[in-house]
Amino acid sequence: MIELAICRSDLVNEATIDRLHAALPAHRKVKSDAYYRQIDRRTSIVSFALLQLLWSEKFTEPLPEIVLGVFGKPAFARRATTYFNISHDQTVCACVLAPIAVGVDIQSRIPFDDDLFDRIASPPELELRDQLAALDDLSPLWTRKEAVVKRTGRGLTTPFQAIEALSAPGVLTMTCDDPDVRLSLSAAGRTTQDLLCDVRIRFLQPHRDADAWSSVPGDEFVRPFTGFENALAC
């Protein structure tokens, strides 16, 4: 099972943020504290707290040390059978924990821009111009590419134009109404149909006064993004 947790950091009060911050490992505290904007500090804290939660639900041992790969992708040290990835946009945080390599990206609407589209679209994806322009939103395509890049761990060394994310296997793009975001998940060795069955999506919020989290309404607003179906059929 692939576990995907989503949390809105803007709904977490300051006392709870302080408690989550205190529970972070030292390296994450440094990273979170380095952000200039409070909104970024909060999402950094909450997104890692989601990882700590997902780990504690699956395993009894402490969260392993996290190391960076050649291109900067975080991974568990000495834990080759468990993978994770984190993403956040403004106040929405997402974390995925899986037994296979995964990448996740969550993004609010990106207003359509011809120049930006030309910079990120691979040649086959240029046919999506009118469709994405009508939506006035590049985030469905953007998140697919980010998810693929984050799964492979190659980061910005791979130009977006070189990633044919539309036809890439094992990429699931979802849309959510509240909050209004798009999310893409890329998983090694899986098909999109596999992911529809294998991913458990939960919206979670931390308790105010305890080291616990609760499911909150939200997952019913998440559904597969179907805007690419005509292009995929061609």
XYZ file of C-alpha atoms in Angstrom:
234
model
C 0.000 0.000 0.000
C 1.178 3.510 -0.859
C 0.286 5.982 1.871
C -0.418 9.580 0.850
C -1.186 12.141 3.551
C -2.275 15.734 2.983
C -2.485 18.516 5.565
C -3.331 22.215 5.479
C -0.758 24.034 7.574
C -2.899 27.178 7.759
C -5.395 25.261 9.901
C -2.744 24.282 12.467
C -2.504 26.640 15.437
C 0.785 28.096 16.646
C 0.999 25.972 19.786
C 0.705 22.824 17.685
C 3.267 24.128 15.194
C 5.660 24.663 18.113
C 5.026 21.115 19.339
C 5.619 19.631 15.891
C 8.769 21.729 15.526
C 10.118 20.452 18.838
C 9.717 16.869 17.611
C 11.691 17.416 14.400
C 15.195 15.978 14.030
C 17.946 18.566 14.254
C 18.635 18.731 10.516
C 14.973 19.466 9.748
C 14.792 22.154 12.416
C 17.726 23.886 10.737
C 16.075 23.621 7.329
C 12.703 24.865 8.575
C 14.170 27.713 10.608
C 16.145 28.926 7.585
C 13.005 29.937 5.682
C 12.395 33.680 5.699
C 8.625 33.558 5.288
C 6.524 32.180 8.124
C 4.258 30.364 5.661
C 7.272 28.417 4.353
C 8.532 27.595 7.843
C 5.119 26.215 8.746
C 4.800 24.022 5.652
C 8.327 22.704 6.157
C 7.464 21.700 9.715
C 4.084 20.167 8.895
C 5.233 18.255 5.813
C 8.014 16.532 7.761
C 5.647 15.860 10.647
C 3.477 13.972 8.148
C 6.471 11.793 7.313
C 7.071 11.111 10.996
C 3.427 10.137 11.379
C 3.337 7.804 8.361
C 6.533 6.125 9.523
C 5.223 5.595 13.069
C 2.072 3.976 11.693
C 4.102 1.381 9.773
C 7.155 0.719 11.926
C 8.084 0.496 15.585
C 11.692 1.605 15.208
C 12.661 5.295 15.101
C 12.652 7.206 11.832
C 15.917 6.371 10.042
C 18.597 8.884 9.262
C 17.859 10.780 6.060
C 20.638 11.283 3.531
C 20.817 13.083 0.193
C 21.427 11.290 -3.087
C 23.830 12.409 -5.807
C 21.318 14.933 -7.139
C 19.957 15.969 -3.753
C 16.938 13.689 -3.336
C 16.356 12.777 0.327
C 16.236 9.073 1.148
C 16.370 6.830 4.178
C 19.871 5.643 5.022
C 20.269 1.862 5.228
C 16.600 1.359 4.365
C 16.477 0.295 0.723
C 12.918 -1.038 0.831
C 11.058 2.063 2.014
C 10.779 5.330 0.112
C 9.240 8.713 0.764
C 8.705 12.063 -0.863
C 7.401 15.407 0.349
C 5.793 18.358 -1.400
C 4.111 21.573 -0.330
C 2.577 24.607 -1.991
C 1.640 27.659 0.011
C -0.304 26.074 2.885
C -0.993 22.581 1.532
C 1.459 19.799 2.427
C 1.708 16.267 1.040
C 3.830 13.289 2.022
C 3.982 9.825 0.475
C 5.490 6.674 2.010
C 5.823 3.552 -0.127
C 7.704 0.276 -0.670
C 8.758 1.538 -4.125
C 10.446 4.680 -5.421
C 7.924 7.519 -5.500
C 7.679 11.200 -6.280
C 4.852 13.560 -5.374
C 4.081 17.147 -6.285
C 1.196 19.297 -5.114
C 0.470 22.636 -6.710
C -2.203 25.293 -6.784
C -3.341 26.700 -10.114
C -0.613 27.984 -12.440
C -2.241 30.496 -14.825
C -1.603 29.507 -18.427
C 1.306 31.309 -20.053
C 2.445 30.544 -23.605
C 6.130 31.135 -22.903
C 6.141 28.942 -19.793
C 4.227 26.223 -21.637
C 6.786 26.245 -24.454
C 9.608 25.912 -21.907
C 8.172 22.856 -20.159
C 6.260 20.914 -22.824
C 7.899 18.053 -24.704
C 7.152 17.930 -28.464
C 4.187 15.513 -28.103
C 2.770 17.621 -25.277
C 2.556 20.736 -27.434
C -0.825 19.425 -28.557
C -2.118 20.217 -25.064
C -1.743 23.974 -25.597
C -5.399 24.738 -26.380
C -6.680 22.391 -23.702
C -4.544 23.860 -20.917
C -5.167 27.394 -22.180
C -8.908 26.767 -21.904
C -8.402 25.578 -18.326
C -6.073 28.538 -17.705
C -4.011 26.150 -15.635
C -0.616 24.530 -16.227
C -0.522 22.704 -12.902
C -1.775 19.312 -14.216
C 1.187 19.072 -16.598
C 3.639 20.742 -14.216
C 2.911 18.383 -11.330
C 3.277 15.303 -13.537
C 6.747 16.402 -14.591
C 7.762 17.303 -11.042
C 6.537 13.952 -9.732
C 8.523 12.021 -12.358
C 11.681 14.038 -11.683
C 11.310 13.636 -7.924
C 10.811 9.879 -8.250
C 13.968 9.444 -10.332
C 15.905 11.725 -8.004
C 17.581 13.608 -10.836
C 16.081 16.950 -9.887
C 16.764 19.971 -12.041
C 19.421 18.097 -14.018
C 16.568 16.883 -16.241
C 15.027 19.617 -18.433
C 11.243 19.578 -18.255
C 11.036 19.506 -22.058
C 12.858 16.157 -21.992
C 10.213 14.570 -19.758
C 7.236 13.143 -21.616
C 5.076 13.133 -18.525
C 1.834 12.656 -20.400
C 2.795 9.184 -21.591
C 5.001 8.266 -18.622
C 3.870 5.009 -16.964
C 2.811 4.975 -13.352
C 1.790 8.619 -13.002
C -1.526 9.506 -11.404
C -2.761 13.099 -11.492
C -5.543 14.136 -9.164
C -7.507 17.298 -8.648
C -9.000 18.620 -5.450
C -11.707 21.251 -5.043
C -11.063 22.245 -1.442
C -8.259 23.181 -1.249
C -8.029 23.977 -4.968
C -4.883 22.048 -5.918
C -3.577 19.488 -8.374
C -1.441 16.585 -7.193
C 0.589 14.081 -9.188
C 2.149 10.867 -7.921
C 4.788 8.885 -9.812
C 5.625 5.338 -8.712
C 8.229 2.951 -10.087
C 6.924 -0.270 -11.602
C 3.264 0.696 -11.349
C 0.637 1.602 -13.914
C -1.805 4.440 -13.456
C -4.545 1.869 -12.923
C -2.429 0.218 -10.217
C -2.144 3.520 -8.413
C -5.895 4.032 -8.412
C -6.103 0.841 -6.337
C -2.860 1.004 -4.357
C -2.878 4.553 -2.982
C -4.609 5.431 0.273
C -5.268 9.171 0.458
C -5.995 10.851 3.775
C -6.501 14.444 4.813
C -5.075 14.761 8.316
C -4.806 17.431 10.995
C -2.778 17.230 14.226
C -4.553 17.368 17.558
C -4.090 20.567 19.504
C -2.953 19.048 22.781
C -1.703 15.553 22.007
C 0.789 13.730 19.827
C -1.965 12.433 17.595
C -3.581 13.163 14.255
C -7.122 12.765 13.012
C -8.620 12.258 9.589
C -10.618 15.271 8.465
C -13.020 15.751 5.554
C -11.157 16.240 2.308
C -10.450 12.959 0.581
C -13.973 12.996 -0.862
C -12.978 16.118 -2.811
C -10.028 14.335 -4.464
C -10.620 12.678 -7.818
C -8.493 11.652 -10.793
C -7.809 14.475 -13.229
C -9.433 13.439 -16.500
C -8.419 16.368 -18.678
C -5.701 14.384 -20.475
C -7.858 11.430 -21.497
C -8.341 12.529 -25.107
C -4.629 13.182 -25.525
C -3.709 9.824 -23.994
C -6.054 8.068 -26.397
C -4.423 9.574 -29.473
